[in-house]
Coordinates of C-alpha atoms in Angstrom, one line a residue:
Chain A
X1 CA -15.2 13.6 38.0
X2 CA -12.3 14.8 39.5
X3 CA -10.8 17.6 37.6
X4 CA -7.3 15.6 37.2
X5 CA -9.9 12.6 36.1
X6 CA -10.8 15.2 33.2
X7 CA -8.1 16.8 32.1
X8 CA -6.0 13.9 31.7
X9 CA -8.8 12.1 29.6
X10 CA -9.1 15.0 27.7
X11 CA -5.1 14.9 26.5
X12 CA -5.2 11.4 26.1
X13 CA -8.0 11.9 23.8
X14 CA -6.5 15.6 21.9
X15 CA -3.5 12.7 21.8
X16 CA -5.4 9.8 20.9
X17 CA -6.6 11.4 17.3
X18 CA -2.7 12.7 15.7
X19 CA -2.6 8.9 16.9
X20 CA -5.1 7.4 14.7
X21 CA -3.4 10.3 12.0
X22 CA -0.2 7.7 12.8
X23 CA -2.5 4.8 12.6
X24 CA -2.7 5.1 8.8
X25 CA 0.6 7.0 8.4
X26 CA 2.9 4.4 10.2
X27 CA 0.5 1.4 10.5
X28 CA -1.5 0.8 6.9
X29 CA 1.6 2.8 5.0
X30 CA 4.4 2.0 6.5
X31 CA 6.0 5.2 6.9
X32 CA 8.2 6.5 10.2
X33 CA 7.2 10.7 11.4
X34 CA 9.2 12.2 13.4
X35 CA 7.7 15.5 13.1
X36 CA 3.7 14.4 14.3
X37 CA 4.1 17.2 17.0
X38 CA 5.9 19.7 14.9
X39 CA 2.3 19.8 13.1
X40 CA 0.3 19.7 16.0
X41 CA 2.1 22.3 16.8
X42 CA 0.7 24.4 14.0
X43 CA -1.8 24.0 14.4
X44 CA -2.1 25.2 18.0
X45 CA 0.0 28.3 17.1
X46 CA -3.1 28.8 14.2
X47 CA -5.7 28.5 17.0
X48 CA -3.5 30.3 19.1
X49 CA -3.0 33.3 17.2
X50 CA -6.6 33.5 15.6
X51 CA -8.7 33.0 18.9
X52 CA -6.5 35.0 20.8
X53 CA -5.7 38.2 19.1
X54 CA -8.4 37.5 16.3
X55 CA -11.5 37.2 18.7
X56 CA -12.2 34.6 15.6
X57 CA -14.3 31.8 16.7
X58 CA -13.5 27.7 17.7
X59 CA -14.4 25.8 14.6
X60 CA -13.0 28.5 11.8
X61 CA -10.2 28.1 14.8
X62 CA -9.8 24.8 13.7
X63 CA -9.6 24.4 9.9
X64 CA -7.1 26.9 9.7
X65 CA -4.9 24.6 11.8
X66 CA -5.9 22.0 9.5
X67 CA -5.4 23.5 6.3
X68 CA -1.8 24.9 7.6
X69 CA -0.5 22.2 7.9
X70 CA -2.0 20.5 5.7
X71 CA -0.2 22.7 3.5
X72 CA 3.3 22.2 5.3
X73 CA 3.1 18.9 4.6
X74 CA 2.7 19.3 0.7
X75 CA 5.9 21.6 0.7
X76 CA 7.9 19.8 2.7
X77 CA 6.7 15.7 1.7
X78 CA 6.3 16.4 -2.4
X79 CA 10.2 16.5 -2.5
X80 CA 10.4 13.1 -0.7
X81 CA 7.7 10.7 -1.8
X82 CA 9.6 9.4 -4.4
X83 CA 12.5 8.7 -1.9
X84 CA 12.5 5.4 0.2
X85 CA 10.9 5.9 2.7
X86 CA 13.5 5.9 5.8
X87 CA 14.1 9.3 3.5
X88 CA 11.1 10.1 5.2
X89 CA 12.1 9.8 9.1
X90 CA 15.5 11.7 8.5
X91 CA 13.4 14.6 6.7
X92 CA 10.6 14.9 9.4
X93 CA 12.5 15.2 11.9
X94 CA 14.1 17.9 11.0
X95 CA 11.6 19.9 9.1
X96 CA 9.4 19.8 12.3
X97 CA 12.7 21.0 14.6
X98 CA 12.8 23.5 12.3
X99 CA 9.4 23.9 12.9
X100 CA 10.3 24.6 16.4
X101 CA 12.9 26.7 15.9
X102 CA 10.9 28.7 13.6
X103 CA 8.3 29.3 16.5
X104 CA 11.2 29.9 19.0
X105 CA 12.0 33.3 17.2
X106 CA 8.2 34.5 16.0
X107 CA 7.7 37.7 17.9
X108 CA 3.7 37.6 17.1
X109 CA 3.2 34.3 19.2
X110 CA 5.9 35.3 21.9
X111 CA 8.8 33.6 21.2
X112 CA 10.0 30.7 23.5
X113 CA 7.7 32.0 26.4
X114 CA 4.9 31.3 24.5
X115 CA 1.4 31.8 24.5
X116 CA -0.7 32.3 27.2
X117 CA -4.8 33.1 28.0
X118 CA -6.0 31.3 24.4
X119 CA -9.5 31.2 25.1
X120 CA -11.1 28.1 26.4
X121 CA -13.1 25.6 23.3
X122 CA -12.4 22.5 24.0
X123 CA -14.0 20.7 26.9
X124 CA -13.3 17.2 27.6
X125 CA -16.8 15.9 25.7
X126 CA -16.1 17.9 22.8
X127 CA -12.0 16.7 22.8
X128 CA -13.9 12.7 22.5
X129 CA -16.7 13.7 20.1
X130 CA -13.8 15.0 17.9
X131 CA -12.1 11.6 18.9
X132 CA -14.5 9.8 17.8
X133 CA -14.5 11.3 13.9
X134 CA -10.8 10.5 14.2
X135 CA -11.0 7.1 14.6
X136 CA -14.6 7.0 12.0
X137 CA -11.6 8.8 9.8
X138 CA -9.2 6.5 10.7
X139 CA -11.7 3.5 10.1
X140 CA -12.9 4.9 7.1
X141 CA -9.8 4.9 5.0
X142 CA -8.5 1.5 6.4
X143 CA -12.1 -0.4 4.7
X144 CA -11.5 1.8 1.2
X145 CA -9.4 2.0 -1.9
X146 CA -7.4 3.6 -0.3
X147 CA -6.5 1.7 2.6
X148 CA -5.9 -1.7 0.5
X149 CA -3.6 1.0 -1.3
X150 CA -1.9 2.0 1.0
X151 CA -0.8 -1.5 2.8
X152 CA 0.3 -2.9 -0.7
X153 CA 2.4 0.1 -0.9
X154 CA 3.7 -0.9 2.7
X155 CA 4.1 -4.5 1.5
X156 CA 5.0 -5.0 -1.5
X157 CA 6.4 -1.0 -3.3
X158 CA 7.5 -2.4 -6.3
X159 CA 4.0 -5.0 -6.8
X160 CA 2.0 -2.1 -6.5
X161 CA 3.7 0.0 -8.3
X162 CA 3.0 -3.4 -11.2
X163 CA -0.4 -3.3 -10.5
X164 CA -1.3 0.1 -10.9
X165 CA -0.9 1.6 -7.8
X166 CA 0.3 5.7 -8.2
X167 CA 3.0 5.2 -5.2
X168 CA 4.1 8.7 -4.8
X169 CA 0.3 9.7 -4.1
X170 CA -0.5 7.1 -1.8
X171 CA 1.9 8.1 0.1
X172 CA 1.6 12.2 0.3
X173 CA -2.1 11.0 0.6
X174 CA -1.5 9.2 4.6
X175 CA 0.7 11.9 4.9
X176 CA -1.3 14.5 4.6
X177 CA -3.8 12.7 6.8
X178 CA -1.6 12.6 9.0
X179 CA -1.0 15.4 8.7
X180 CA -4.2 17.5 8.7
X181 CA -5.2 14.6 12.1
X182 CA -2.7 16.6 14.4
X183 CA -2.8 19.7 13.0
X184 CA -6.7 19.6 14.7
X185 CA -5.4 18.1 17.7
X186 CA -3.2 21.3 18.3
X187 CA -6.2 23.6 17.8
X188 CA -8.1 21.1 20.2
X189 CA -4.9 21.3 22.6
X190 CA -4.4 24.5 22.9
X191 CA -7.7 25.5 23.1
X192 CA -8.2 22.9 26.5
X193 CA -4.3 24.2 27.8
X194 CA -4.8 27.8 26.9
X195 CA -0.9 28.0 27.2
X196 CA 1.2 26.5 23.7
X197 CA 4.8 27.0 24.3
X198 CA 7.5 25.2 21.3
X199 CA 9.1 22.6 24.2
X200 CA 5.2 21.4 24.3
X201 CA 5.7 19.5 20.2
X202 CA 9.4 18.3 20.2
X203 CA 10.3 15.2 18.8
X204 CA 9.9 13.1 21.8
X205 CA 6.3 13.4 21.8
X206 CA 6.6 12.3 18.3
X207 CA 8.9 9.2 18.5
X208 CA 6.6 8.3 21.7
X209 CA 3.7 8.2 20.4
X210 CA 5.0 5.9 17.6
X211 CA 6.3 3.8 20.5
X212 CA 2.6 3.3 21.2
X213 CA 1.6 2.4 17.8
X214 CA 4.2 -0.3 17.4
X215 CA 3.4 -0.8 21.3
X216 CA -0.5 -2.0 20.3
X217 CA -0.3 -3.2 17.3
X218 CA 1.3 -1.2 14.1
X219 CA -1.6 -3.0 12.6
X220 CA -4.6 -2.3 14.5
X221 CA -6.7 0.2 14.7
X222 CA -8.0 -1.6 18.2
X223 CA -4.1 -1.4 19.8
X224 CA -3.4 2.0 18.6
X225 CA -6.2 3.3 20.7
X226 CA -5.9 1.4 23.0
X227 CA -1.8 1.7 23.9
X228 CA -2.2 5.6 23.6
X229 CA -5.2 5.3 26.5
X230 CA -3.2 2.5 28.3
X231 CA 1.1 3.9 28.1
X232 CA -0.6 7.2 28.7
X233 CA -2.7 6.8 31.8
X234 CA 0.4 4.6 33.1
X235 CA 3.0 7.3 32.0
X236 CA 0.2 9.8 34.7
X237 CA 0.2 7.2 37.2
X238 CA 3.9 6.2 37.3
X239 CA 4.8 10.2 37.0
X240 CA 4.7 9.5 40.9
X241 CA 7.7 7.5 40.6
X242 CA 9.1 10.4 38.2
X243 CA 12.7 8.9 38.2
X244 CA 12.2 5.4 37.3
X245 CA 9.3 6.8 35.6
X246 CA 11.2 6.4 32.0
X247 CA 12.4 3.7 32.8
X248 CA 9.8 1.5 33.7
X249 CA 8.0 2.2 30.4
X250 CA 10.5 1.7 28.0
X251 CA 11.0 -1.6 29.8
X252 CA 7.3 -2.5 28.6
X253 CA 7.8 -1.2 25.3
X254 CA 10.8 -2.8 24.9
X255 CA 9.6 -6.4 26.5
X256 CA 6.3 -6.6 24.2
X257 CA 8.3 -5.6 21.2
X258 CA 10.2 -7.9 21.9
X259 CA 7.9 -11.0 22.4
X260 CA 5.0 -10.0 20.1
X261 CA 6.8 -8.1 17.4
X262 CA 3.4 -7.5 15.8
X263 CA 2.4 -5.8 19.5
X264 CA -0.1 -6.7 21.6
X265 CA -3.1 -6.6 19.5
X266 CA -1.7 -7.9 17.1
X267 CA -3.2 -7.6 13.6
X268 CA -6.7 -8.2 15.5
X269 CA -9.7 -5.3 15.6
X270 CA -12.5 -4.9 18.0
X271 CA -14.7 -4.8 14.8
X272 CA -14.2 -8.5 14.4
X273 CA -16.6 -9.6 17.3
X274 CA -19.4 -9.2 15.6
X275 CA -18.2 -9.7 12.1
X276 CA -16.7 -12.8 12.0
X277 CA -15.3 -14.3 8.7
X278 CA -18.4 -16.6 8.5
X279 CA -20.1 -13.3 8.2
X280 CA -18.4 -11.5 5.6
X281 CA -18.6 -14.7 3.6
X282 CA -22.0 -14.7 3.4
X283 CA -22.2 -11.5 2.7
X284 CA -20.1 -11.5 0.0
X285 CA -21.9 -14.5 -1.2
X286 CA -25.6 -12.9 -1.3
X287 CA -24.1 -9.9 -3.7
X288 CA -22.4 -12.4 -5.5
X289 CA -26.3 -13.6 -6.1
X290 CA -28.1 -10.6 -6.1
X291 CA -25.0 -9.6 -9.1
X292 CA -25.9 -12.9 -11.3
X293 CA -29.6 -12.7 -10.6
X294 CA -29.6 -9.4 -12.2
X295 CA -27.4 -10.4 -15.0
X296 CA -29.9 -13.3 -15.8
X297 CA -32.7 -11.1 -15.8
X298 CA -31.3 -8.6 -18.2
X299 CA -30.9 -11.3 -20.0
X300 CA -34.6 -12.5 -20.7
Chain B
X1 CA 0.2 -3.2 -35.9
X2 CA 1.9 -5.0 -33.5
X3 CA 0.2 -6.2 -29.4
X4 CA 3.6 -5.6 -27.9
X5 CA 6.9 -4.9 -30.0
X6 CA 10.2 -4.1 -28.9
X7 CA 12.3 -2.7 -31.0
X8 CA 16.7 -3.0 -30.4
X9 CA 16.1 -2.6 -26.4
X10 CA 19.5 -2.1 -25.1
X11 CA 20.3 -2.1 -20.8
X12 CA 23.4 -2.6 -19.0
X13 CA 24.5 -2.5 -15.5
X14 CA 27.7 -1.4 -15.0
X15 CA 29.9 -3.6 -17.5
X16 CA 27.1 -5.9 -17.8
X17 CA 25.5 -6.2 -20.5
X18 CA 22.1 -7.5 -19.4
X19 CA 19.7 -6.7 -22.3
X20 CA 21.5 -6.4 -25.7
X21 CA 20.1 -5.8 -29.1
X22 CA 16.5 -7.7 -27.9
X23 CA 14.0 -7.1 -30.8
X24 CA 10.1 -8.9 -31.0
X25 CA 6.7 -8.8 -31.9
X26 CA 3.9 -10.5 -30.3
X27 CA 0.5 -10.0 -31.8
X28 CA -2.7 -10.8 -29.9
X29 CA -3.9 -14.1 -28.0
X30 CA -0.5 -14.9 -29.1
X31 CA 2.2 -17.5 -26.3
X32 CA 5.7 -16.2 -26.6
X33 CA 8.4 -18.0 -24.4
X34 CA 11.5 -17.1 -23.1
X35 CA 14.0 -19.0 -22.4
X36 CA 17.6 -19.2 -21.4
X37 CA 19.7 -20.0 -18.9
X38 CA 20.3 -18.1 -15.3
X39 CA 21.5 -14.4 -16.0
X40 CA 20.3 -14.6 -19.3
X41 CA 18.7 -10.6 -18.8
X42 CA 15.5 -12.8 -19.3
X43 CA 13.6 -11.2 -16.4
X44 CA 15.8 -7.8 -17.3
X45 CA 13.3 -7.8 -20.2
X46 CA 10.2 -8.3 -18.1
X47 CA 11.7 -5.4 -15.6
X48 CA 12.1 -2.9 -18.8
X49 CA 8.8 -3.7 -20.3
X50 CA 6.6 -3.4 -17.4
X51 CA 9.3 0.2 -16.3
X52 CA 11.0 -1.2 -13.5
X53 CA 13.7 -0.2 -15.4
X54 CA 14.2 2.5 -19.0
X55 CA 16.3 1.2 -21.3
X56 CA 19.4 2.6 -22.6
X57 CA 18.3 2.4 -25.8
X58 CA 15.2 0.8 -27.9
X59 CA 11.6 1.8 -27.7
X60 CA 8.8 -0.5 -27.0
X61 CA 5.0 -0.1 -28.7
X62 CA 1.7 -1.4 -26.3
X63 CA 0.1 -1.1 -29.4
X64 CA 1.8 1.0 -32.0
X65 CA 1.7 3.4 -28.9
X66 CA 5.2 4.0 -27.9
X67 CA 5.4 3.7 -23.1
X68 CA 9.7 2.9 -23.2
X69 CA 9.8 6.4 -21.0
X70 CA 7.0 6.4 -19.1
X71 CA 6.5 4.8 -15.3
X72 CA 5.6 2.2 -14.0
X73 CA 2.1 2.7 -12.3
X74 CA 1.3 4.4 -16.1
X75 CA 2.7 1.2 -18.1
X76 CA 0.7 -1.1 -15.3
X77 CA -2.6 1.3 -16.5
X78 CA -2.0 0.8 -20.0
X79 CA -2.3 -2.7 -20.0
X80 CA 0.8 -4.2 -18.6
X81 CA 0.0 -6.6 -16.5
X82 CA 3.5 -9.3 -14.7
X83 CA 4.0 -11.7 -12.0
X84 CA 7.4 -12.3 -10.0
X85 CA 9.8 -15.0 -10.3
X86 CA 9.4 -15.2 -6.5
X87 CA 5.8 -14.5 -6.0
X88 CA 5.2 -10.9 -4.4
X89 CA 1.9 -10.8 -2.8
X90 CA 0.7 -7.9 -0.5
X91 CA 0.8 -9.8 3.3
X92 CA -2.2 -8.2 5.5
X93 CA -4.4 -8.3 2.8
X94 CA -6.7 -11.1 2.2
X95 CA -6.8 -13.5 -1.0
X96 CA -10.0 -11.0 -2.2
X97 CA -8.7 -7.6 -1.7
X98 CA -5.4 -8.4 -2.9
X99 CA -7.1 -8.9 -6.5
X100 CA -8.9 -5.8 -5.1
X101 CA -5.6 -3.5 -5.6
X102 CA -5.5 -3.8 -8.4
X103 CA -8.5 -2.5 -9.2
X104 CA -8.6 -0.3 -7.0
X105 CA -5.4 1.9 -9.2
X106 CA -8.3 2.7 -11.8
X107 CA -12.0 2.9 -9.3
X108 CA -13.0 6.3 -9.0
X109 CA -14.3 7.9 -5.8
X110 CA -12.0 9.9 -4.0
X111 CA -11.7 10.5 -0.3
X112 CA -14.3 12.8 0.4
X113 CA -16.2 9.5 -0.2
X114 CA -15.6 7.4 0.8
X115 CA -15.8 9.1 4.3
X116 CA -18.6 10.3 3.6
X117 CA -19.9 6.5 2.4
X118 CA -21.5 8.1 -0.7
X119 CA -23.2 6.2 -2.8
X120 CA -20.8 6.1 -5.3
X121 CA -18.0 4.4 -3.0
X122 CA -20.7 1.7 -2.6
X123 CA -20.7 1.0 -6.1
X124 CA -17.0 1.5 -6.9
X125 CA -16.6 -1.0 -3.7
X126 CA -19.5 -3.3 -4.2
X127 CA -18.3 -3.5 -8.7
X128 CA -14.6 -4.3 -7.0
X129 CA -15.2 -6.5 -5.0
X130 CA -17.5 -8.3 -7.4
X131 CA -14.6 -7.9 -10.1
X132 CA -12.4 -9.9 -7.5
X133 CA -14.5 -12.7 -6.7
X134 CA -15.2 -14.0 -10.1
X135 CA -11.5 -12.7 -10.6
X136 CA -10.5 -15.7 -8.1
X137 CA -13.3 -18.5 -9.0
X138 CA -11.8 -17.7 -12.3
X139 CA -9.1 -19.5 -11.6
X140 CA -9.7 -21.6 -9.0
X141 CA -9.6 -20.2 -5.7
X142 CA -12.7 -19.6 -4.8
X143 CA -13.3 -21.2 -1.6
X144 CA -10.2 -19.1 -0.2
X145 CA -11.5 -15.4 -1.0
X146 CA -11.0 -14.7 2.8
X147 CA -7.8 -16.0 3.0
X148 CA -5.0 -14.8 4.4
X149 CA -2.5 -15.3 1.3
X150 CA 0.5 -16.4 3.2
X151 CA -1.2 -19.2 4.7
X152 CA -2.0 -20.7 0.9
X153 CA 0.5 -23.2 -0.5
X154 CA 3.0 -22.2 -3.3
X155 CA 0.8 -23.6 -6.4
X156 CA -2.2 -21.4 -4.2
X157 CA -0.5 -18.6 -4.8
X158 CA 0.7 -18.5 -8.2
X159 CA -2.8 -18.5 -8.9
X160 CA -3.2 -15.9 -6.8
X161 CA -0.5 -13.9 -8.1
X162 CA -2.3 -14.8 -11.9
X163 CA -5.5 -13.8 -10.8
X164 CA -4.4 -9.8 -8.7
X165 CA -2.7 -9.2 -12.4
X166 CA -5.9 -10.6 -14.6
X167 CA -8.1 -7.9 -12.4
X168 CA -6.4 -5.4 -14.2
X169 CA -7.7 -6.5 -17.4
X170 CA -4.3 -6.5 -18.6
X171 CA -3.2 -7.4 -22.8
X172 CA -0.3 -8.4 -21.9
X173 CA 0.8 -10.7 -19.2
X174 CA 4.2 -11.4 -18.6
X175 CA 4.5 -14.5 -16.2
X176 CA 7.9 -15.1 -14.9
X177 CA 8.4 -18.4 -14.1
X178 CA 5.1 -19.3 -13.1
X179 CA 6.0 -22.9 -12.5
X180 CA 9.2 -22.6 -10.6
X181 CA 8.7 -24.2 -7.0
X182 CA 5.4 -26.5 -8.6
X183 CA 5.2 -30.5 -8.0
X184 CA 3.3 -31.9 -11.9
X185 CA 0.3 -31.8 -11.5
X186 CA 0.3 -28.3 -10.3
X187 CA 2.0 -27.4 -13.3
X188 CA -0.3 -29.5 -15.7
X189 CA -2.9 -26.9 -13.4
X190 CA -1.0 -23.9 -14.5
X191 CA -0.8 -24.8 -17.9
X192 CA -4.3 -25.1 -18.5
X193 CA -4.8 -22.1 -17.0
X194 CA -2.3 -20.3 -19.7
X195 CA -3.9 -22.1 -22.7
X196 CA -6.9 -20.6 -21.1
X197 CA -6.2 -16.7 -20.7
X198 CA -5.5 -16.3 -23.9
X199 CA -8.9 -18.7 -25.6
X200 CA -10.9 -17.0 -23.6
X201 CA -9.7 -13.7 -22.9
X202 CA -7.8 -12.8 -25.9
X203 CA -4.8 -12.2 -23.4
X204 CA -1.0 -12.1 -25.3
X205 CA 0.9 -14.0 -22.7
X206 CA 4.8 -13.5 -22.2
X207 CA 6.5 -16.8 -20.3
X208 CA 9.9 -16.7 -18.7
X209 CA 10.4 -20.5 -17.9
X210 CA 12.5 -23.3 -17.3
X211 CA 10.1 -26.1 -17.2
X212 CA 11.0 -27.2 -20.7
X213 CA 7.6 -29.3 -20.8
X214 CA 5.8 -26.5 -20.5
X215 CA 7.3 -23.7 -22.1
X216 CA 7.3 -26.3 -25.6
X217 CA 3.9 -27.6 -25.4
X218 CA 1.8 -23.4 -24.7
X219 CA 4.6 -21.6 -26.9
X220 CA 3.8 -20.3 -30.3
X221 CA 7.3 -18.4 -30.5
X222 CA 10.5 -18.9 -28.4
X223 CA 13.2 -16.5 -28.2
X224 CA 16.4 -18.2 -26.9
X225 CA 18.7 -15.1 -25.0
X226 CA 22.5 -16.0 -23.4
X227 CA 24.4 -13.3 -21.6
X228 CA 22.3 -10.7 -22.7
X229 CA 22.0 -11.3 -26.3
X230 CA 18.7 -13.7 -28.4
X231 CA 20.8 -17.0 -29.8
X232 CA 17.8 -17.9 -31.7
X233 CA 14.0 -16.9 -32.6
X234 CA 11.8 -20.3 -34.1
X235 CA 9.0 -22.5 -33.1
X236 CA 9.5 -24.8 -30.3
X237 CA 10.7 -27.7 -32.6
X238 CA 13.1 -25.6 -34.3
X239 CA 14.4 -23.9 -31.0
X240 CA 14.7 -27.5 -29.2
X241 CA 17.0 -28.7 -32.7
X242 CA 19.2 -24.9 -32.9
X243 CA 22.7 -25.9 -32.3
X244 CA 23.6 -22.9 -30.8
X245 CA 20.9 -23.5 -28.3
X246 CA 22.1 -27.4 -27.1
X247 CA 25.5 -25.4 -26.8
X248 CA 24.2 -22.7 -24.5
X249 CA 22.3 -25.3 -22.5
X250 CA 25.0 -28.1 -22.0
X251 CA 28.4 -26.4 -23.1
X252 CA 30.4 -26.5 -25.8
X253 CA 32.4 -29.9 -26.6
X254 CA 35.5 -30.7 -25.5

């Protein structure tokens, strides 16, 4: 594999980890964040500072990055979880830009020049392994009570609360999961690129990721992942026509969203292929029989 | 001690007095009807009980415990469940998941359990899944378990909403115009379902309804509201012959 292809794949895999978080935040919970890149920045800078200046090993650096993202996510998210969803978009935008501004001023991280000579720990294999973890995380989230409650909140806040769902807690949980995954991706990013500077993590990045999620299908994890790989590969390809790149790219996204508002994949998941409705129904009924059998057993 | 008690509840929106001095008591297993012309503040009473609005003054008690100031989801967890006038189901979830979501609010496993697929998660998921399934069978939706709610007929969507509310094992169930948009056959089925909820499960039901044949048949006591005020309280027969009520519904004679 050429070095070029390998680097494209690695960067895309890392970005896709953030997109898994966005699937939870935007796809399941219906919240828009334009500050995801700044959570990635926190992860990246934590990794850079600890790995380069303090010579920490790989995994602890990533963990600190995740914790830092989650904690700042909690502090910035706490006041706004009870407000309407649009406010979150505004606040995350401001918050993200504030983090970038702070990093531009900070001496220890080299200000606007950033930091270079960060040790290289991430390889393509490692990136893919972490991506598999990210996908698994998002999948588990969706297929648990947390996923259901998040979708309920997205669909109808008032009815969800009337069913006993704590809306602020559900929103916060999704927000922190997304922040944590972005922090993880940031750490991997810094250890692959071996260089970070604040301009890598502006709100345009965050906006682009949200567009990917909608392009692939906001309700489909499969769609979000395929869109990430498809569109970032495409933008690499079109980089030869740099002048038209953004134009072609934007036109495609607009066309898809205009004619398929639910994105390319809609509600379809890859797992639907082998987990058909008939099979799910059979499983459910089988489980119900064991329950009734157990009840009869107790009575006799 | 009453199951549900409202004492002198007031609520205004700006100059509009939506609820004025509303008091009521409901015992275990009673069906209470609330009727009145449009804009009489009936739904507002439900919204105050379920915590969507907080009363300007007055108190609400559930089994003697005051719930007036509690947050909406806390009131639901205390045992007050409801349906909505314009059906509000969760889109993006199938029928089973819609009902399961109610149980999820009090299901006991955390995010780590979910990621590690621990036995606790499996046990709780199985419990809520089976409970939701039996709730759907109980209202007669057994064959639509994995269907998406938007594909169901209006009458079935109503039943699904009731199943979702029942899954919480409520002490009090608030039904906001459950018969709206149903055909006569479906209204008969709904009437049977409401009586079954009371007889088999002992749940107290508050019923807002415009279909008088339904509300007059099932209710033990009826509150008649007009412009936010209670103009009559009594059995269906008493209320039907009350001159104030006839005036509110038909207007005054010239």
